[in-house]
Coordinates of C-alpha atoms in Angstrom, one line a residue:
Chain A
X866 CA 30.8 33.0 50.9
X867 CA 32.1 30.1 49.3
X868 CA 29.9 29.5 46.1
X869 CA 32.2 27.0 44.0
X870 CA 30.9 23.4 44.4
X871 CA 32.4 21.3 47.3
X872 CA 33.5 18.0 46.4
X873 CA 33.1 15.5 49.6
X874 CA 34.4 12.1 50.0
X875 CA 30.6 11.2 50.9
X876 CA 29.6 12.4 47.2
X877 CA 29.4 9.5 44.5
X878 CA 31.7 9.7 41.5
X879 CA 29.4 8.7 38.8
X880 CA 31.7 8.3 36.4
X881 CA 33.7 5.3 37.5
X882 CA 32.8 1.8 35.8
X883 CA 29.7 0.4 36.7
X884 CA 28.2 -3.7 35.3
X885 CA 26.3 -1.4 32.6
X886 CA 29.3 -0.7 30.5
X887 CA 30.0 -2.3 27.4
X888 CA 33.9 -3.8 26.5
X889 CA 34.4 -0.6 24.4
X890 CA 33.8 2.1 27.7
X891 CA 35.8 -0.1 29.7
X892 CA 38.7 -0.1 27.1
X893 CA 38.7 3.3 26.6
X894 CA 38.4 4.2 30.6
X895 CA 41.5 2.2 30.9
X896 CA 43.5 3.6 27.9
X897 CA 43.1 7.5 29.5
X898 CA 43.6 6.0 33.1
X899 CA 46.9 5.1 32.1
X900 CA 47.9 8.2 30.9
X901 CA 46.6 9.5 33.9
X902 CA 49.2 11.5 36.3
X903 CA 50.4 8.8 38.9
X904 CA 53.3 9.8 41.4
X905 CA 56.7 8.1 40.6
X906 CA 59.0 6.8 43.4
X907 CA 61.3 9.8 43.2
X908 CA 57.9 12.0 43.7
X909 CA 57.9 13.4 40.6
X910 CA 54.5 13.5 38.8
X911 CA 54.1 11.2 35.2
X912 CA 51.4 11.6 32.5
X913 CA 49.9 14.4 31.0
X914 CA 45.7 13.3 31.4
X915 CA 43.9 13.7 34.3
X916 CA 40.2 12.1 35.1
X917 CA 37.2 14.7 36.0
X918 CA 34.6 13.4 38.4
X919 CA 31.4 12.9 37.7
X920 CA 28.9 14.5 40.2
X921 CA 24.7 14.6 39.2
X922 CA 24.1 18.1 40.8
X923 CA 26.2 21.2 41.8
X924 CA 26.9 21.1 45.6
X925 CA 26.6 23.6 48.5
X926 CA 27.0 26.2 45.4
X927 CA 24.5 28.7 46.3
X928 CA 23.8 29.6 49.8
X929 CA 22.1 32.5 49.7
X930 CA 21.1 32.6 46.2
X931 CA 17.7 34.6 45.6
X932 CA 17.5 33.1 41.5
X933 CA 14.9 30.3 42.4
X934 CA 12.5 28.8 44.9
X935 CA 14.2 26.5 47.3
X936 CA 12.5 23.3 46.5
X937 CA 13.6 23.7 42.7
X938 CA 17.6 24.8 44.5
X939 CA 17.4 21.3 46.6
X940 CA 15.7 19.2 43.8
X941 CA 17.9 20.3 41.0
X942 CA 19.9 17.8 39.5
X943 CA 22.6 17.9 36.2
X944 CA 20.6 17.3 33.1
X945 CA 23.1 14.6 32.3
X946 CA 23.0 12.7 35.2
X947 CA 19.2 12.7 35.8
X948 CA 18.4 9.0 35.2
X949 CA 19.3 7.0 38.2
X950 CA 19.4 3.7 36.5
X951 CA 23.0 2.9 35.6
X952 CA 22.7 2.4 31.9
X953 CA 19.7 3.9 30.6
X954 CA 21.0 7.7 30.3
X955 CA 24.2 8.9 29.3
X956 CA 26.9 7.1 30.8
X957 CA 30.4 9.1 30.7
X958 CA 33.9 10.0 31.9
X959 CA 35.8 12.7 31.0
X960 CA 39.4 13.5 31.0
X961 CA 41.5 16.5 30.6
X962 CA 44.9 18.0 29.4
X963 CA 45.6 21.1 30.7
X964 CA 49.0 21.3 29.0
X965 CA 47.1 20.8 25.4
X966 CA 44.3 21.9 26.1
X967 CA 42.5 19.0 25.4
X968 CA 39.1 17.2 26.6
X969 CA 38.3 13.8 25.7
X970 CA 34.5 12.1 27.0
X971 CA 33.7 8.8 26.7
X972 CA 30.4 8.2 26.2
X973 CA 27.5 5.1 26.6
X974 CA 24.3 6.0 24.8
X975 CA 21.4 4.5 26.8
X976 CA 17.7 3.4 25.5
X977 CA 16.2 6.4 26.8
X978 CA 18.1 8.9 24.5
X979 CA 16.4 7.9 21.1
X980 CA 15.5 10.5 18.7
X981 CA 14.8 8.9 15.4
X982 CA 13.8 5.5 16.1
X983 CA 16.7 3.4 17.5
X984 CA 18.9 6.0 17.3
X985 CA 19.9 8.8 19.4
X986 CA 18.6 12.2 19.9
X987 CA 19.9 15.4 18.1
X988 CA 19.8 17.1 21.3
X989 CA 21.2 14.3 23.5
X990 CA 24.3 14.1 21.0
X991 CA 24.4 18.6 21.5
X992 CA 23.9 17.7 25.4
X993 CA 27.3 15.7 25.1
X994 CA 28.6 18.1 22.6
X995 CA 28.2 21.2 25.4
X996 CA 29.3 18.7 28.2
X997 CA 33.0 18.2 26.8
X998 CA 33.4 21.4 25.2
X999 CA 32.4 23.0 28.2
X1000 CA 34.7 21.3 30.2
X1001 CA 37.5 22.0 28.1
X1002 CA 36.8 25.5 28.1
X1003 CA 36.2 25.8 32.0
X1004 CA 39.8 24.6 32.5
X1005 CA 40.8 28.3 32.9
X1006 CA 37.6 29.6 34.5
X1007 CA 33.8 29.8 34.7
X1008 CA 32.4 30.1 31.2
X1009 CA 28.8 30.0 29.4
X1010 CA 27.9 28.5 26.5
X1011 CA 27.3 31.5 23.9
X1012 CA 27.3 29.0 20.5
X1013 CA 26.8 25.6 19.9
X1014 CA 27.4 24.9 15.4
X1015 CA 26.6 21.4 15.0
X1016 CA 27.1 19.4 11.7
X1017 CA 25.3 15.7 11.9
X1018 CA 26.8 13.3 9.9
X1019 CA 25.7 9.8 10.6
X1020 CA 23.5 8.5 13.4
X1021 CA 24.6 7.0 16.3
X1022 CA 22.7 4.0 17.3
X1023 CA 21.3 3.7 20.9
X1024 CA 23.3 1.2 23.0
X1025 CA 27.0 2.7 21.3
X1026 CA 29.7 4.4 22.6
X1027 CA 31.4 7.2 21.4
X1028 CA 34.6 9.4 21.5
X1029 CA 33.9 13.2 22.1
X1030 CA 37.5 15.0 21.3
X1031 CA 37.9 18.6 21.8
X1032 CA 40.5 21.3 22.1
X1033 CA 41.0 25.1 22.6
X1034 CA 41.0 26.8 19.1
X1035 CA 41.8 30.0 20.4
X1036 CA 41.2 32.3 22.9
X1037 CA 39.9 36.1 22.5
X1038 CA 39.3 38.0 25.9
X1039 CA 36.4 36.6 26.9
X1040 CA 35.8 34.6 24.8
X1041 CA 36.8 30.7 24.0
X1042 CA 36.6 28.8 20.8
X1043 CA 36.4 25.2 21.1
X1044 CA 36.8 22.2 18.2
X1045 CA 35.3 19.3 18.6
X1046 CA 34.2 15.7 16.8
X1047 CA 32.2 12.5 17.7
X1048 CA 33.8 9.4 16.4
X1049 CA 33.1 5.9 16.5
X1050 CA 35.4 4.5 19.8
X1051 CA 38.2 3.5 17.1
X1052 CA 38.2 6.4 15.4
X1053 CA 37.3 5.5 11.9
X1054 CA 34.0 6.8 11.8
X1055 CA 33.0 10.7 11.9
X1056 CA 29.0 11.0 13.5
X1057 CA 29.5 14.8 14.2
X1058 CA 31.4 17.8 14.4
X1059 CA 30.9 20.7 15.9
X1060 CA 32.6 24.2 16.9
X1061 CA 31.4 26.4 20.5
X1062 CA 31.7 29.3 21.6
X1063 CA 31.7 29.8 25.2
X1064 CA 32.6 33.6 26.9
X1065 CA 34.0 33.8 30.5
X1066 CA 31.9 34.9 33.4
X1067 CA 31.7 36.2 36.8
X1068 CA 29.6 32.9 38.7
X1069 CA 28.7 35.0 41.1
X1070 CA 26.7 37.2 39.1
X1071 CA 24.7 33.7 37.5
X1072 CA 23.9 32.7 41.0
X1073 CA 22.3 35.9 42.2
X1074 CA 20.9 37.0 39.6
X1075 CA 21.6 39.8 36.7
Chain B
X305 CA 4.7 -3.7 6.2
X306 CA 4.1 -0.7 8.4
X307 CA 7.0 1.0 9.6
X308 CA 5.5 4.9 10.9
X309 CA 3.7 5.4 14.8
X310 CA 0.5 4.0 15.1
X311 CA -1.2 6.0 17.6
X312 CA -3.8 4.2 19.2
X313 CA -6.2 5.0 21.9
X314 CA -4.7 3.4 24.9
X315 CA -1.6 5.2 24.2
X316 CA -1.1 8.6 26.7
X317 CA -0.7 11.8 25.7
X318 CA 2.1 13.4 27.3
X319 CA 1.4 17.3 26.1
X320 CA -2.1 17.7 28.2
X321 CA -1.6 19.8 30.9
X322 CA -1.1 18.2 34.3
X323 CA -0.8 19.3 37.6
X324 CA 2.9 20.7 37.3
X325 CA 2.0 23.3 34.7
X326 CA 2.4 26.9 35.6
X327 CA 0.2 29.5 35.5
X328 CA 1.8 30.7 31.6
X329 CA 2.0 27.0 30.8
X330 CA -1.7 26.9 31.1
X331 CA -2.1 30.5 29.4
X332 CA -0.2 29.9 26.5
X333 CA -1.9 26.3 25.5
X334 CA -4.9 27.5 26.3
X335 CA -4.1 30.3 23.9
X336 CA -3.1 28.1 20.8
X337 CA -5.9 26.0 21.8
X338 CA -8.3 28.6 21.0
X339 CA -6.6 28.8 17.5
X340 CA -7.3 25.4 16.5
X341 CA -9.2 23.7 14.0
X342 CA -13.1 23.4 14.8
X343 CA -15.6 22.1 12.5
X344 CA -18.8 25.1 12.8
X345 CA -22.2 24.1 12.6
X346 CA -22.0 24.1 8.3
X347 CA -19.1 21.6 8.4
X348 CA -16.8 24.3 7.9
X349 CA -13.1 23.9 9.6
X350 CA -11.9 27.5 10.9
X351 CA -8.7 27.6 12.6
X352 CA -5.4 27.0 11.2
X353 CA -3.9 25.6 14.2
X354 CA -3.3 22.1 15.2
X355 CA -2.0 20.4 18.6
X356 CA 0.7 17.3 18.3
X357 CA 0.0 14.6 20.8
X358 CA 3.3 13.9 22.7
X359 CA 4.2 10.4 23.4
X360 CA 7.3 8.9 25.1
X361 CA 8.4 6.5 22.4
X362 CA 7.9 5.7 19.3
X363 CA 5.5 2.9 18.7
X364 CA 5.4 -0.3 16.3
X365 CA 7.4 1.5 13.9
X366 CA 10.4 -1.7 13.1
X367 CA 8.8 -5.1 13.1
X368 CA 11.8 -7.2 11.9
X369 CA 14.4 -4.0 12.6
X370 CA 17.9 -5.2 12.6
X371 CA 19.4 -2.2 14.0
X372 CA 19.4 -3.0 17.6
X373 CA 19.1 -5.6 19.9
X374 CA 15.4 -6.3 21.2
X375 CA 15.8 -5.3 24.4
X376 CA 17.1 -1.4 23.7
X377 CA 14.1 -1.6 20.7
X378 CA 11.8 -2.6 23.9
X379 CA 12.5 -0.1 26.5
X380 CA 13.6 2.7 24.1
X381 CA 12.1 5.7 25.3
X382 CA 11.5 9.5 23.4
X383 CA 14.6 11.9 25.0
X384 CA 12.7 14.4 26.1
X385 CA 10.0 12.2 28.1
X386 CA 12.6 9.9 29.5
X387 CA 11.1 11.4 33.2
X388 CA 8.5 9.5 34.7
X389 CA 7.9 12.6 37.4
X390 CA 5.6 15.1 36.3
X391 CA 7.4 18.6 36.3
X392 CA 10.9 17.4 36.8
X393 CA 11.7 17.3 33.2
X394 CA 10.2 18.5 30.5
X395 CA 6.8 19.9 30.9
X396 CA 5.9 20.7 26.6
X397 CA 3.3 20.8 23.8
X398 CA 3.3 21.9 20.4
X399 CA 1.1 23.2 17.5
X400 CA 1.4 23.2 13.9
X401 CA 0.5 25.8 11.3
X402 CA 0.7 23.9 8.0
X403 CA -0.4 26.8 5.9
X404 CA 2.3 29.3 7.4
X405 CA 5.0 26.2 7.9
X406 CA 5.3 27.2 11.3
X407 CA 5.4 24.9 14.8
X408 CA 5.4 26.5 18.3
X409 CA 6.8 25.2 21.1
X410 CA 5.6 26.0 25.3
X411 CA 7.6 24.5 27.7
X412 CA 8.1 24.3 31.1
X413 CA 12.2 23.6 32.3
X414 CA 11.8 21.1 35.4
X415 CA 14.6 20.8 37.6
X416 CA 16.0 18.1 36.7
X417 CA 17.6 20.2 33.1
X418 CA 20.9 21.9 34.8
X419 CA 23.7 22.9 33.7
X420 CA 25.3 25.9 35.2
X421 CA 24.3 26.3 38.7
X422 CA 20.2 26.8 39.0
X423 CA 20.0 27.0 35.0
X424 CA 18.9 25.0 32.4
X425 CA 21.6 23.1 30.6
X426 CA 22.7 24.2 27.0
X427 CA 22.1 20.2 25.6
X428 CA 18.8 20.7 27.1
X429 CA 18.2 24.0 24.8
X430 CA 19.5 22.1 22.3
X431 CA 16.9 19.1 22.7
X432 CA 14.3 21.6 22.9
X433 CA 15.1 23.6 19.9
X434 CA 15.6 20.0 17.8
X435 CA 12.4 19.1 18.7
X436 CA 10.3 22.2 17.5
X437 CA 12.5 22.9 14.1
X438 CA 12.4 19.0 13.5
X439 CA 8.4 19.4 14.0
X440 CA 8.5 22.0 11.5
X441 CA 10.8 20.4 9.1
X442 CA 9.0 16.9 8.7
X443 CA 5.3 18.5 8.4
X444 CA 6.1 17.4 4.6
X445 CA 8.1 13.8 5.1
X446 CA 10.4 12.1 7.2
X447 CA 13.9 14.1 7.9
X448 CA 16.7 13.9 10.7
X449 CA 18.9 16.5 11.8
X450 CA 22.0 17.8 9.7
X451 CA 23.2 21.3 11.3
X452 CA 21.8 23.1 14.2
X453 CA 23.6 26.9 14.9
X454 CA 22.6 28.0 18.0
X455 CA 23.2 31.3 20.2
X456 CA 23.0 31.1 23.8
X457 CA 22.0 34.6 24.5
X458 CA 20.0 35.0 28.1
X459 CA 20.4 31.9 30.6
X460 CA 17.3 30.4 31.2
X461 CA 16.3 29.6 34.9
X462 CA 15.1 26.2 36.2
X463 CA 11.5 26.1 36.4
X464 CA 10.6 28.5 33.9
X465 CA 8.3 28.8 31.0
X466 CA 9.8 29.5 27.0
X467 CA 8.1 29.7 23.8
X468 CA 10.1 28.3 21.3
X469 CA 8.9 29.6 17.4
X470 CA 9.9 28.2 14.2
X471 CA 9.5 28.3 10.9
X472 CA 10.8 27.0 7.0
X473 CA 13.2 29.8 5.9
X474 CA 12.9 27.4 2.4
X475 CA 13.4 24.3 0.8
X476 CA 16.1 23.5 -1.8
X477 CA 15.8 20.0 -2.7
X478 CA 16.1 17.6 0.7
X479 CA 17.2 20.5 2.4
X480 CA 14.5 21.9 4.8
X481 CA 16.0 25.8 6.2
X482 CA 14.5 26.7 9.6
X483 CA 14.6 29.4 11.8
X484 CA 13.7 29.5 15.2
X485 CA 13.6 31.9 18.5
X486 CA 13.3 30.7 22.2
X487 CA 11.9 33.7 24.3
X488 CA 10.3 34.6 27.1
X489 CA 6.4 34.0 27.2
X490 CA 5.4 37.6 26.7
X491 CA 8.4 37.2 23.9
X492 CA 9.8 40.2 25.1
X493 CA 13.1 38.3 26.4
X494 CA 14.9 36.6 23.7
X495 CA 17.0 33.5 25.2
X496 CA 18.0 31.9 22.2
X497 CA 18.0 31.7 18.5
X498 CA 18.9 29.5 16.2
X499 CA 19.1 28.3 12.5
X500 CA 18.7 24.1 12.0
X501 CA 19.0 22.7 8.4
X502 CA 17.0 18.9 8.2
X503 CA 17.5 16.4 5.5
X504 CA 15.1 14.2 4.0
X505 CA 15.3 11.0 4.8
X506 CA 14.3 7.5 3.9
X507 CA 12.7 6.3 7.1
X508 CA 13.2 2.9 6.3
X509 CA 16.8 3.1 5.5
X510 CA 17.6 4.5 9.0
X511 CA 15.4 1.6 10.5
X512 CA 16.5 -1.3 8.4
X513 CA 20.4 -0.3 8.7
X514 CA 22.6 1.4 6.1

């Protein structure tokens, strides 16, 4: 029973450029593209970054499954790809490096994320937070997030974009520690940083229940 | 000039229960309900408990803001009623207890919240738990949020109910301590828990720039 998600070439990658995103995105899409692995003439493999794609639900992953109804199972859809207007929601790319250890998002804040008003929700900034550290702590396996410790420092407006770096601390059996910060796209300036926690598990068990 | 919400009468309600709510949805708001204020016959107000209305955006509150364009300031929407659908979101109301410092949260996790596969998405625990502790925290002024801690400790599964509690641990000068549990609606499952710290803020600094 394969229970692992099933990319197809039907399936849209969501996190390719779309007319919604600002200079900055597109500047910082192309920057990590070109460290991107790309095949040299002599077939050897160059660059150290690769890009994730960006699905907006978890495919084929369950048949079977007995942990909810079916309607809910077909209906479901990734919290952060739930808006379908390009630009509203969260608009992102992430990319990897396995060798470092490293996950980097790039990140579009939409109108529809505000918290405080004109600026972005606590818990859509943790929602991107959980996104890139839990990418970068799935590199070597299924994993759940067991702590989020969030520090804000300085509101992001809506309409921005942000850097979200992380990076494998350590790792403890089961357990993964992930650093992480939200910058400004240059750098300079420090919205959040956070730590996680996320432990290893056995996906099987979360899709049929415990 | 006035920068807070204006509720007015045309404006919906968003935390009445609609046609989506479950069976403990119903329960438990029907069971704060019955805890909130009445006036009795003498003029007397018993009950210590008040319902929030729930909009999806905050209203009137920057006439001459500089902060963001005009557009994003027009179509900004509240995070956590960014769904149009009924259900597919988040389903939620909550009550205050101004005497005790407490606010408690009931929501319903629509499908449209996953992260791992059929479960609802750590950001979107996060979102919740911001809400309720930042309910609690500005029942005495404006704040925003400066640290949330939270422990992931039982998935929760799309399409169930959780009652997120809160309360003030204390208050040292613009720092507001809260503490807060997300469990099951018989509370005997405990999902989450959490500490959040809130700052007192200036609400016109963060609308007028800084």
């Amino acid at each position: 029973m394969t229970l692992l998600p099933l990319p197809c070439s039907k399936i849209q990658d969501f996190s390719l450029p779309n007319s919604t995103w600002n200079s900055e995105m597109l500047q910082l899409y192309k920057h990590y593209n070109s460290l991107c692995e790309v095949e040299t003439e002599g077939g050897e493999k160059e660059g150290q970054w690769k890009k994730i794609p960006g699905y907006n639900r978890l495919l084929k992953y369950a048949t079977g499954g007995v942990y909810l109804s079916k309607i809910i199972q077909s209906k479901a859809r990734l919290f952060t790809r739930n808006i379908n207007e390009p630009g509203a929601g969260f608009e992102y790319v992430l990319f990897v490096n396995r060798e470092e250890q490293k996950c980097v998002g790039i990140w579009q804040c939409g109108h529809l994320l505000e918290g405080p008003p004109g600026h972005v929700h606590g818990g859509a900034i943790a929602t991107m937070i959980d996104t890139v550290t839990g990418c970068v702590a799935s590199l070597t396996g299924a994993v759940m997030t067991a702590n989020l410790n969030i520090n804000y420092r300085s509101p992001i407006q809506l309409g921005t974009t942000v850097v979200i770096e992380t990076v494998v601390e350590k790792i403890e059996g089961r357990k993964k520690f992930i650093l992480c910060k939200v910058t400004s796209p240059d750098g300079t300036k420090l919205h959040t940083d956070a730590t996680a926690l996320f432990l290893s598990i056995d996906i099987n068990k979360l899709l049929l229940g415990r």
